[in-house]
């Protein structure tokens, strides 16, 4: 494998007494679409801002292209960032916004106009070049911000929750635009988000961060189906977590004994909501009992919420026809079962 | 029907005091003054009539135009100098202080207004006098003494005393209101600190910067204390011309001509400045 484009080595970042990022080690490969994901305050934005030089690490080193960048000011880097607020200049026209980076690099007027117009064309913004920013729609502004960042042909593009202000249908469209763009340009995208649908839909690799540290790195499917820690299991997807001590393939969980294919000792298993079967009568095999709370229509199906006698919340994904068949009412008791082989045993 | 267009007695009740005040103490006196500019003075008494004598007499006089241009020039100069001196301070207040520090600093900038401007002008008379502390200090270095009072310099010191705090407040307010991500974005796109200042910070704060300079212009243009007590009335400004005209032979109608020319000038400058300040905005 080639040398990674970016290397974080033992990076710490403190603001006063608050530790935003601790002992961060991370390699970012050339040409990959990497998503940094986590709840607010997990350090993902700070990590991105350190990459852009907007924050300096308290200790550790950040190298880009083999060069230590810790003390290099933002304007001497080539790490354009797309802000959550987009940060377009309201006093400049669309084309002047796009030209800005080229102007700062001393590109002459004719060439920079040509290159800016080329990018506006590529972003479907032909004819909008002399508009003011406040005369554009949200989606158009988004594309201006992308054109402005990409016009200098950087090796890497940083994006800080760029889609969080858009309507749901526009988010899906822009995800398509971003992934296509990244494949066409072949450059590195580092994308910060708290939305797992955005991260899992676009990224080659996802980094889950919590409390300033990396919890797990992997391909979207690996993280979705194989969370390593309880933090990841709770943050990603709709997971049910069950803990206890395993003895001879049986775990003495709070919900009673369940079959777990793991060696003896303490363990935690994760059962994804879409792998739980709901039935009124006790099925054969591994099952626990819980009372129905409510249902919620999600994009992929219906999520039913249950509560066990011990007070643990369980989620199960069912189809519309299954729901019609079950006709659950609040407080009714059901059996939740799963195939023990498809439960994920956490190792982290 | 648009509901917001409906007659709303409640809203009118609240607007009424302001309308009455403006009508009684601004619009009616203004109309009276305009009418008066066509009256004549005979035996130290005004006689209502409608003749253009005052207008011809005042606008046909070289002295009037000398006073007009010096007043206009000084107001422009004070606007430019005050803006230039205030700007570094405003940058510091806007970007180097915490929010609470900035609130305290802005409060300090209001404190000068607690003292009458006339009193502050007298204070400058003492400080700038031939035998005052400034000349004493310069004398210690083997310089001077300089004549600072009763000159254009003295008047400018007065103008800046009057307008500087206000210009700093306007500038700081507009600089602090700039979206910080715009400044970061400029650096992120390759702009040095200087390029960020010129290409992003100044354009983004343009409205406040222009309005600050406009206020300095307006206050200087109509100031009487600085040119009289610190500038020694040499050369006379329009405000001094008004005083002189009313004193010599009760010529209130001719003073009204000067006042109307001043109002028209201020109106033209203010309109142009506000237009420039908001150009390119939604």
Coordinates of C-alpha atoms in Angstrom, one line a residue, chain B residues 8-188:
Chain B
X8 CA -54.7 48.8 13.2
X9 CA -55.6 51.5 15.7
X10 CA -53.2 50.0 18.3
X11 CA -50.2 50.5 16.1
X12 CA -51.2 54.1 15.3
X13 CA -51.6 55.0 19.0
X14 CA -48.0 54.0 19.6
X15 CA -46.7 55.9 16.6
X16 CA -48.6 59.0 17.4
X17 CA -46.3 60.5 20.0
X18 CA -43.3 60.3 17.7
X19 CA -45.3 61.7 14.8
X20 CA -46.5 64.6 17.0
X21 CA -43.0 65.3 18.3
X22 CA -41.4 65.2 14.9
X23 CA -44.2 67.4 13.4
X24 CA -44.2 70.0 16.2
X25 CA -40.4 70.3 16.7
X26 CA -38.9 69.4 13.3
X27 CA -41.3 69.7 10.3
X28 CA -43.1 72.9 11.3
X29 CA -40.0 74.8 12.4
X30 CA -38.3 73.7 9.1
X31 CA -41.2 75.0 7.1
X32 CA -41.2 78.2 9.1
X33 CA -37.4 78.6 8.5
X34 CA -37.8 78.0 4.8
X35 CA -40.6 80.7 4.7
X36 CA -38.5 83.0 6.8
X37 CA -35.6 82.9 4.3
X38 CA -37.8 85.0 2.0
X39 CA -38.6 87.6 4.6
X40 CA -36.9 91.0 5.0
X41 CA -35.5 92.7 8.1
X42 CA -36.4 96.4 8.5
X43 CA -35.4 98.4 11.6
X44 CA -34.3 95.2 13.4
X45 CA -37.7 93.6 12.8
X46 CA -38.7 90.8 10.5
X47 CA -41.4 91.5 7.9
X48 CA -43.1 88.6 6.2
X49 CA -42.9 89.0 2.4
X50 CA -41.7 86.9 -0.5
X51 CA -38.5 88.2 -2.0
X52 CA -35.2 86.5 -3.1
X53 CA -33.0 89.2 -1.6
X54 CA -31.5 87.0 1.2
X55 CA -30.8 84.2 -1.2
X56 CA -29.1 86.5 -3.8
X57 CA -27.2 88.3 -1.1
X58 CA -25.8 85.1 0.6
X59 CA -25.2 82.9 -2.4
X60 CA -23.7 85.8 -4.3
X61 CA -21.1 86.4 -1.7
X62 CA -17.6 85.0 -1.9
X63 CA -17.3 84.8 1.9
X64 CA -20.3 82.5 2.0
X65 CA -18.7 80.0 -0.4
X66 CA -15.3 80.2 1.3
X67 CA -17.1 79.2 4.5
X68 CA -19.1 76.5 2.7
X69 CA -16.0 74.8 1.2
X70 CA -13.9 75.0 4.4
X71 CA -16.8 73.5 6.3
X72 CA -17.3 70.7 3.8
X73 CA -13.5 70.0 3.5
X74 CA -13.1 69.8 7.3
X75 CA -16.1 67.5 7.7
X76 CA -14.7 65.2 5.0
X77 CA -11.2 65.3 6.6
X78 CA -12.6 64.6 10.1
X79 CA -14.6 61.7 8.7
X80 CA -11.5 60.2 7.0
X81 CA -9.1 60.9 9.9
X82 CA -11.5 59.7 12.6
X83 CA -12.2 56.5 10.6
X84 CA -8.4 55.9 10.1
X85 CA -7.5 56.4 13.7
X86 CA -10.5 54.5 15.0
X87 CA -10.0 51.4 12.7
X88 CA -7.0 49.7 14.5
X89 CA -8.7 50.3 17.8
X90 CA -11.9 48.8 16.5
X91 CA -10.1 45.8 15.1
X92 CA -8.6 45.2 18.5
X93 CA -11.9 45.6 20.3
X94 CA -13.7 43.4 17.8
X95 CA -11.3 40.5 17.5
X96 CA -8.9 40.5 20.5
X97 CA -11.4 40.9 23.3
X98 CA -13.9 38.6 24.9
X99 CA -17.6 39.5 24.7
X100 CA -17.6 40.9 28.2
X101 CA -14.3 42.8 27.6
X102 CA -15.8 44.3 24.6
X103 CA -19.0 45.3 26.5
X104 CA -16.8 47.1 29.1
X105 CA -14.8 48.8 26.4
X106 CA -17.9 50.1 24.6
X107 CA -19.2 51.4 28.0
X108 CA -16.0 53.3 28.4
X109 CA -16.5 54.8 25.0
X110 CA -19.8 56.2 26.2
X111 CA -18.4 57.8 29.3
X112 CA -17.0 60.9 27.4
X113 CA -20.5 61.8 26.5
X114 CA -21.3 62.3 30.3
X115 CA -19.4 65.6 30.1
X116 CA -20.6 68.4 28.0
X117 CA -18.6 68.9 24.8
X118 CA -18.1 72.5 25.7
X119 CA -16.3 71.5 28.9
X120 CA -14.1 69.1 27.0
X121 CA -13.3 71.9 24.5
X122 CA -12.3 74.2 27.4
X123 CA -10.0 71.4 28.7
X124 CA -8.3 71.3 25.3
X125 CA -7.8 75.0 25.5
X126 CA -5.7 74.5 28.6
X127 CA -3.8 71.5 27.2
X128 CA -3.0 73.1 23.8
X129 CA -2.2 76.6 25.1
X130 CA 1.1 78.3 24.3
X131 CA 2.1 77.7 27.9
X132 CA 0.2 74.4 28.3
X133 CA 1.5 71.0 29.2
X134 CA 1.9 69.8 25.5
X135 CA 4.2 72.7 24.7
X136 CA 6.0 72.3 28.1
X137 CA 6.7 68.6 27.2
X138 CA 7.9 69.5 23.7
X139 CA 10.0 72.3 25.2
X140 CA 11.7 69.7 27.3
X141 CA 12.8 68.0 24.1
X142 CA 13.9 71.4 22.7
X143 CA 11.0 71.8 20.4
X144 CA 8.4 74.5 20.0
X145 CA 6.5 76.3 21.4
X146 CA 3.8 75.6 18.8
X147 CA 0.7 77.6 18.2
X148 CA -2.0 74.9 18.3
X149 CA -5.0 76.9 19.4
X150 CA -7.0 79.1 17.1
X151 CA -5.9 77.2 14.0
X152 CA -7.2 74.4 11.8
X153 CA -5.3 72.0 13.9
X154 CA -7.1 73.1 17.1
X155 CA -10.4 72.8 15.4
X156 CA -9.6 69.3 14.2
X157 CA -8.6 68.2 17.7
X158 CA -12.1 69.4 18.8
X159 CA -13.8 67.6 16.0
X160 CA -12.0 64.3 16.7
X161 CA -12.8 64.6 20.4
X162 CA -16.5 64.9 19.5
X163 CA -16.7 62.1 16.9
X164 CA -14.0 59.4 17.7
X165 CA -15.9 57.5 20.4
X166 CA -18.9 57.2 18.2
X167 CA -16.9 56.1 15.1
X168 CA -15.2 53.4 17.2
X169 CA -18.6 52.2 18.5
X170 CA -19.9 52.0 14.9
X171 CA -16.8 50.2 13.6
X172 CA -16.5 47.8 16.5
X173 CA -20.2 46.9 16.3
X174 CA -19.9 46.1 12.5
X175 CA -16.6 44.2 12.8
X176 CA -17.7 42.1 15.7
X177 CA -20.9 41.2 13.8
X178 CA -18.9 39.5 11.0
X179 CA -19.5 35.8 10.7
X180 CA -16.2 34.3 12.0
X181 CA -16.3 31.5 9.5
X182 CA -16.0 34.1 6.7
X183 CA -12.6 35.1 8.2
X184 CA -11.5 31.5 8.6
X185 CA -12.7 30.7 5.1
X186 CA -10.5 33.5 3.7
X187 CA -7.4 32.0 5.3
X188 CA -8.5 28.5 4.3

